[in-house]
PDB file of C-alpha atoms in Angstrom:
ATOM      1  CA  MET S  13     123.034 109.721  90.021  1.00 47.00           C
ATOM      2  CA  THR S  14     123.450 112.649  87.011  1.00 50.00           C
ATOM      3  CA  LEU S  15     122.403 112.053  83.532  1.00 52.00           C
ATOM      4  CA  VAL S  16     123.650 115.492  82.230  1.00 52.00           C
ATOM      5  CA  SER S  17     124.837 118.642  83.953  1.00 51.00           C
ATOM      6  CA  GLU S  18     122.266 120.013  86.673  1.00 59.00           C
ATOM      7  CA  ARG S  19     122.583 123.393  84.673  1.00 59.00           C
ATOM      8  CA  HIS S  20     120.623 121.352  81.492  1.00 76.00           C
ATOM      9  CA  PRO S  21     117.582 119.982  82.718  1.00 81.00           C
ATOM     10  CA  LEU S  22     115.934 120.360  78.984  1.00 84.00           C
ATOM     11  CA  ARG S  23     118.995 117.913  77.571  1.00 86.00           C
ATOM     12  CA  ALA S  24     117.902 115.565  80.483  1.00 86.00           C
ATOM     13  CA  LEU S  25     114.121 115.751  79.549  1.00 87.00           C
ATOM     14  CA  GLY S  26     115.373 114.951  76.257  1.00 87.00           C
ATOM     15  CA  LEU S  27     117.402 112.025  77.340  1.00 90.00           C
ATOM     16  CA  PHE S  28     113.948 110.427  78.665  1.00 93.00           C
ATOM     17  CA  ALA S  29     111.856 111.425  75.733  1.00 90.00           C
ATOM     18  CA  GLY S  30     114.858 109.701  73.405  1.00 90.00           C
ATOM     19  CA  ALA S  31     114.561 106.493  75.838  1.00 92.00           C
ATOM     20  CA  VAL S  32     110.881 106.513  75.838  1.00 92.00           C
ATOM     21  CA  LEU S  33     110.948 107.523  72.004  1.00 91.00           C
ATOM     22  CA  VAL S  34     113.185 104.113  71.593  1.00 90.00           C
ATOM     23  CA  THR S  35     110.735 101.955  73.331  1.00 91.00           C
ATOM     24  CA  ALA S  36     107.985 103.313  70.646  1.00 89.00           C
ATOM     25  CA  VAL S  37     109.665 102.467  67.870  1.00 89.00           C
ATOM     26  CA  VAL S  38     110.801  99.262  68.847  1.00 87.00           C
ATOM     27  CA  GLY S  39     107.125  98.584  69.148  1.00 79.00           C
ATOM     28  CA  SER S  40     106.020  99.909  66.242  1.00 79.00           C
ATOM     29  CA  LEU S  41     108.720  98.188  63.953  1.00 79.00           C
ATOM     30  CA  PHE S  42     106.511  94.813  65.475  1.00 72.00           C
ATOM     31  CA  SER S  43     103.108  96.548  64.962  1.00 69.00           C
ATOM     32  CA  VAL S  44     103.091  97.454  61.214  1.00 68.00           C
ATOM     33  CA  SER S  45     100.542  94.909  60.325  1.00 68.00           C
ATOM     34  CA  ALA S  46      99.024  95.205  64.050  1.00 69.00           C
ATOM     35  CA  GLY S  47      96.106  96.600  62.669  1.00 70.00           C
ATOM     36  CA  SER S  48      95.066  93.646  60.371  1.00 78.00           C
ATOM     37  CA  THR S  49      96.525  91.247  62.658  1.00 80.00           C
ATOM     38  CA  TYR S  50      94.445  92.592  65.673  1.00 86.00           C
ATOM     39  CA  THR S  51      91.364  92.292  63.858  1.00 85.00           C
ATOM     40  CA  ALA S  52      91.885  89.322  62.247  1.00 90.00           C
ATOM     41  CA  LEU S  53      91.801  87.481  66.159  1.00 93.00           C
ATOM     42  CA  GLU S  54      89.094  86.179  67.864  1.00 95.00           C
ATOM     43  CA  GLN S  55      88.626  89.298  70.539  1.00 95.00           C
ATOM     44  CA  PRO S  56      86.315  89.949  73.360  1.00 97.00           C
ATOM     45  CA  SER S  57      83.229  91.957  73.227  1.00 96.00           C
ATOM     46  CA  TRP S  58      84.982  94.831  74.424  1.00 97.00           C
ATOM     47  CA  ALA S  59      88.119  95.307  72.654  1.00 96.00           C
ATOM     48  CA  PRO S  60      88.950  98.639  71.413  1.00 95.00           C
ATOM     49  CA  PRO S  61      88.967  99.261  67.683  1.00 92.00           C
ATOM     50  CA  PRO S  62      92.328  99.402  66.320  1.00 87.00           C
ATOM     51  CA  TRP S  63      92.660 103.213  65.750  1.00 89.00           C
ATOM     52  CA  LEU S  64      92.332 103.776  69.727  1.00 94.00           C
ATOM     53  CA  PHE S  65      96.070 102.256  70.433  1.00 90.00           C
ATOM     54  CA  GLY S  66      98.371 104.861  68.494  1.00 89.00           C
ATOM     55  CA  PRO S  67      96.789 108.076  70.173  1.00 95.00           C
ATOM     56  CA  VAL S  68      96.682 106.288  73.715  1.00 96.00           C
ATOM     57  CA  TRP S  69     100.327 105.090  73.302  1.00 94.00           C
ATOM     58  CA  THR S  70     101.644 108.321  72.408  1.00 94.00           C
ATOM     59  CA  LEU S  71      99.693 110.368  75.121  1.00 97.00           C
ATOM     60  CA  LEU S  72     101.332 107.824  77.655  1.00 98.00           C
ATOM     61  CA  TYR S  73     104.577 107.606  76.449  1.00 96.00           C
ATOM     62  CA  VAL S  74     104.584 111.657  76.394  1.00 96.00           C
ATOM     63  CA  MET S  75     103.843 110.904  80.126  1.00 98.00           C
ATOM     64  CA  ILE S  76     106.176 108.582  80.696  1.00 98.00           C
ATOM     65  CA  ALA S  77     109.227 110.477  79.504  1.00 97.00           C
ATOM     66  CA  VAL S  78     108.016 113.639  82.087  1.00 97.00           C
ATOM     67  CA  ALA S  79     107.590 111.168  84.848  1.00 97.00           C
ATOM     68  CA  GLY S  80     110.862 109.608  84.368  1.00 97.00           C
ATOM     69  CA  TRP S  81     112.333 113.684  84.119  1.00 96.00           C
ATOM     70  CA  LEU S  82     110.451 114.497  87.126  1.00 96.00           C
ATOM     71  CA  ALA S  83     112.015 111.946  89.346  1.00 96.00           C
ATOM     72  CA  TRP S  84     115.448 112.343  88.223  1.00 95.00           C
ATOM     73  CA  ARG S  85     114.771 115.786  88.901  1.00 94.00           C
ATOM     74  CA  ALA S  86     113.953 115.121  92.634  1.00 95.00           C
ATOM     75  CA  GLY S  87     116.764 112.807  92.698  1.00 94.00           C
ATOM     76  CA  ALA S  88     116.307 109.294  91.831  1.00 94.00           C
ATOM     77  CA  THR S  89     118.738 107.207  92.536  1.00 95.00           C
ATOM     78  CA  ARG S  90     120.369 105.569  89.890  1.00 95.00           C
ATOM     79  CA  ARG S  91     118.732 102.185  90.997  1.00 96.00           C
ATOM     80  CA  GLU S  92     115.187 103.808  90.715  1.00 97.00           C
ATOM     81  CA  LEU S  93     116.093 105.077  86.813  1.00 96.00           C
ATOM     82  CA  THR S  94     117.502 101.632  86.385  1.00 97.00           C
ATOM     83  CA  LEU S  95     114.019 100.090  87.438  1.00 98.00           C
ATOM     84  CA  PHE S  96     112.549 102.989  84.861  1.00 97.00           C
ATOM     85  CA  GLY S  97     114.876 101.380  82.139  1.00 97.00           C
ATOM     86  CA  VAL S  98     113.678  98.265  82.754  1.00 97.00           C
ATOM     87  CA  GLN S  99     109.960  98.820  82.548  1.00 98.00           C
ATOM     88  CA  LEU S 100     110.916 100.625  79.233  1.00 97.00           C
ATOM     89  CA  VAL S 101     112.550  97.326  77.910  1.00 96.00           C
ATOM     90  CA  LEU S 102     109.684  95.178  79.216  1.00 97.00           C
ATOM     91  CA  ASN S 103     107.398  97.571  77.657  1.00 97.00           C
ATOM     92  CA  ALA S 104     108.957  97.455  74.108  1.00 95.00           C
ATOM     93  CA  ALA S 105     109.366  93.618  74.686  1.00 95.00           C
ATOM     94  CA  TRP S 106     105.386  92.985  74.761  1.00 95.00           C
ATOM     95  CA  THR S 107     105.102  93.998  71.112  1.00 92.00           C
ATOM     96  CA  PRO S 108     107.317  91.731  69.326  1.00 90.00           C
ATOM     97  CA  LEU S 109     106.190  88.656  71.597  1.00 93.00           C
ATOM     98  CA  PHE S 110     102.257  89.283  71.111  1.00 94.00           C
ATOM     99  CA  PHE S 111     102.385  90.907  67.258  1.00 89.00           C
ATOM    100  CA  GLY S 112     105.715  89.851  66.029  1.00 86.00           C
ATOM    101  CA  LEU S 113     106.121  85.902  67.355  1.00 89.00           C
ATOM    102  CA  GLY S 114     102.014  85.379  68.267  1.00 91.00           C
ATOM    103  CA  TRP S 115     103.095  84.177  71.335  1.00 96.00           C
ATOM    104  CA  PHE S 116     100.158  85.003  73.219  1.00 97.00           C
ATOM    105  CA  TRP S 117     100.328  83.272  76.680  1.00 98.00           C
ATOM    106  CA  VAL S 118     104.406  84.044  76.891  1.00 98.00           C
ATOM    107  CA  ALA S 119     103.060  88.067  76.166  1.00 98.00           C
ATOM    108  CA  PHE S 120     100.435  87.591  78.736  1.00 98.00           C
ATOM    109  CA  ALA S 121     103.518  86.514  81.109  1.00 98.00           C
ATOM    110  CA  GLU S 122     105.048  89.275  80.398  1.00 98.00           C
ATOM    111  CA  ILE S 123     102.772  91.732  80.652  1.00 98.00           C
ATOM    112  CA  LEU S 124     102.236  90.860  84.016  1.00 98.00           C
ATOM    113  CA  VAL S 125     106.192  90.942  85.136  1.00 98.00           C
ATOM    114  CA  LEU S 126     105.728  94.887  83.180  1.00 98.00           C
ATOM    115  CA  TRP S 127     102.512  95.420  85.414  1.00 98.00           C
ATOM    116  CA  LEU S 128     104.966  94.532  88.664  1.00 98.00           C
ATOM    117  CA  ALA S 129     107.457  97.133  87.351  1.00 98.00           C
ATOM    118  CA  ILE S 130     105.172 100.073  86.468  1.00 98.00           C
ATOM    119  CA  VAL S 131     103.617  99.563  90.064  1.00 98.00           C
ATOM    120  CA  ALA S 132     107.701  99.396  91.347  1.00 98.00           C
ATOM    121  CA  VAL S 133     108.606 102.419  89.383  1.00 98.00           C
ATOM    122  CA  ILE S 134     105.311 104.265  90.815  1.00 98.00           C
ATOM    123  CA  VAL S 135     105.663 103.562  94.414  1.00 98.00           C
ATOM    124  CA  VAL S 136     109.811 104.660  94.332  1.00 98.00           C
ATOM    125  CA  PHE S 137     108.797 107.634  91.944  1.00 98.00           C
ATOM    126  CA  SER S 138     105.996 108.844  93.927  1.00 98.00           C
ATOM    127  CA  ARG S 139     108.768 109.041  97.173  1.00 97.00           C
ATOM    128  CA  ARG S 140     110.753 111.493  95.342  1.00 96.00           C
ATOM    129  CA  SER S 141     108.155 113.214  93.421  1.00 97.00           C
ATOM    130  CA  LYS S 142     104.192 112.445  93.537  1.00 98.00           C
ATOM    131  CA  ALA S 143     103.437 114.289  90.034  1.00 98.00           C
ATOM    132  CA  ALA S 144     106.219 111.288  88.958  1.00 98.00           C
ATOM    133  CA  GLY S 145     104.132 109.071  90.114  1.00 98.00           C
ATOM    134  CA  LEU S 146     101.185 110.193  89.461  1.00 98.00           C
ATOM    135  CA  LEU S 147     102.209 110.747  85.640  1.00 98.00           C
ATOM    136  CA  LEU S 148     102.030 106.854  85.835  1.00 98.00           C
ATOM    137  CA  VAL S 149      99.210 106.186  86.929  1.00 98.00           C
ATOM    138  CA  PRO S 150      97.143 105.977  83.569  1.00 98.00           C
ATOM    139  CA  TYR S 151     100.243 103.788  82.143  1.00 98.00           C
ATOM    140  CA  LEU S 152      99.386 101.348  84.923  1.00 98.00           C
ATOM    141  CA  GLY S 153      95.432 101.637  84.374  1.00 98.00           C
ATOM    142  CA  TRP S 154      96.000 100.731  80.161  1.00 98.00           C
ATOM    143  CA  VAL S 155      98.882  98.263  80.778  1.00 98.00           C
ATOM    144  CA  SER S 156      95.866  96.452  83.355  1.00 98.00           C
ATOM    145  CA  PHE S 157      93.322  96.677  80.820  1.00 98.00           C
ATOM    146  CA  ALA S 158      96.137  95.518  77.743  1.00 98.00           C
ATOM    147  CA  ALA S 159      96.698  92.917  80.205  1.00 98.00           C
ATOM    148  CA  ALA S 160      93.041  91.804  80.401  1.00 98.00           C
ATOM    149  CA  LEU S 161      92.949  91.757  76.612  1.00 98.00           C
ATOM    150  CA  ASN S 162      95.803  89.687  75.896  1.00 98.00           C
ATOM    151  CA  LEU S 163      94.690  86.927  78.255  1.00 98.00           C
ATOM    152  CA  SER S 164      91.334  87.108  76.548  1.00 98.00           C
ATOM    153  CA  ILE S 165      92.905  87.188  73.033  1.00 97.00           C
ATOM    154  CA  ALA S 166      94.895  84.075  74.686  1.00 98.00           C
ATOM    155  CA  VAL S 167      92.333  82.025  75.628  1.00 98.00           C
ATOM    156  CA  LEU S 168      89.930  82.995  72.658  1.00 97.00           C
ATOM    157  CA  ASN S 169      92.753  81.950  70.037  1.00 94.00           C
TER     158      ASN S 169
END
């Protein structure tokens, strides 16, 4: 699949960065009061402080964009890139469910689907580019941690 002319790989990187940026913006629109909402919740003792989420997600989003771009450069198919897009949509959907609506159990079910989508993207991207697959492993780790935190908050609240 050709997103842009193969002579313009930086333009393609910009498209991947833009897609990830849209994902981040959707999440941020619903997380304006997330810090106060998060601290007001009954949490497990191992819950991280609210300030940690921004820096972690910033780094992860950069890695996600680069992974998509590397997979594209390595010849990812339309189906593989669609799967990448699906996981971005699932990523964007979690924050409104959890913080916007306070639907902790629905958000937990959704994050499990997101987790499966990330695993699938890692598998298909790794076939194209080891680096693309490896760049998504920290994302999977963080989403795994977030799922456990989501479940704990759902149980406690």
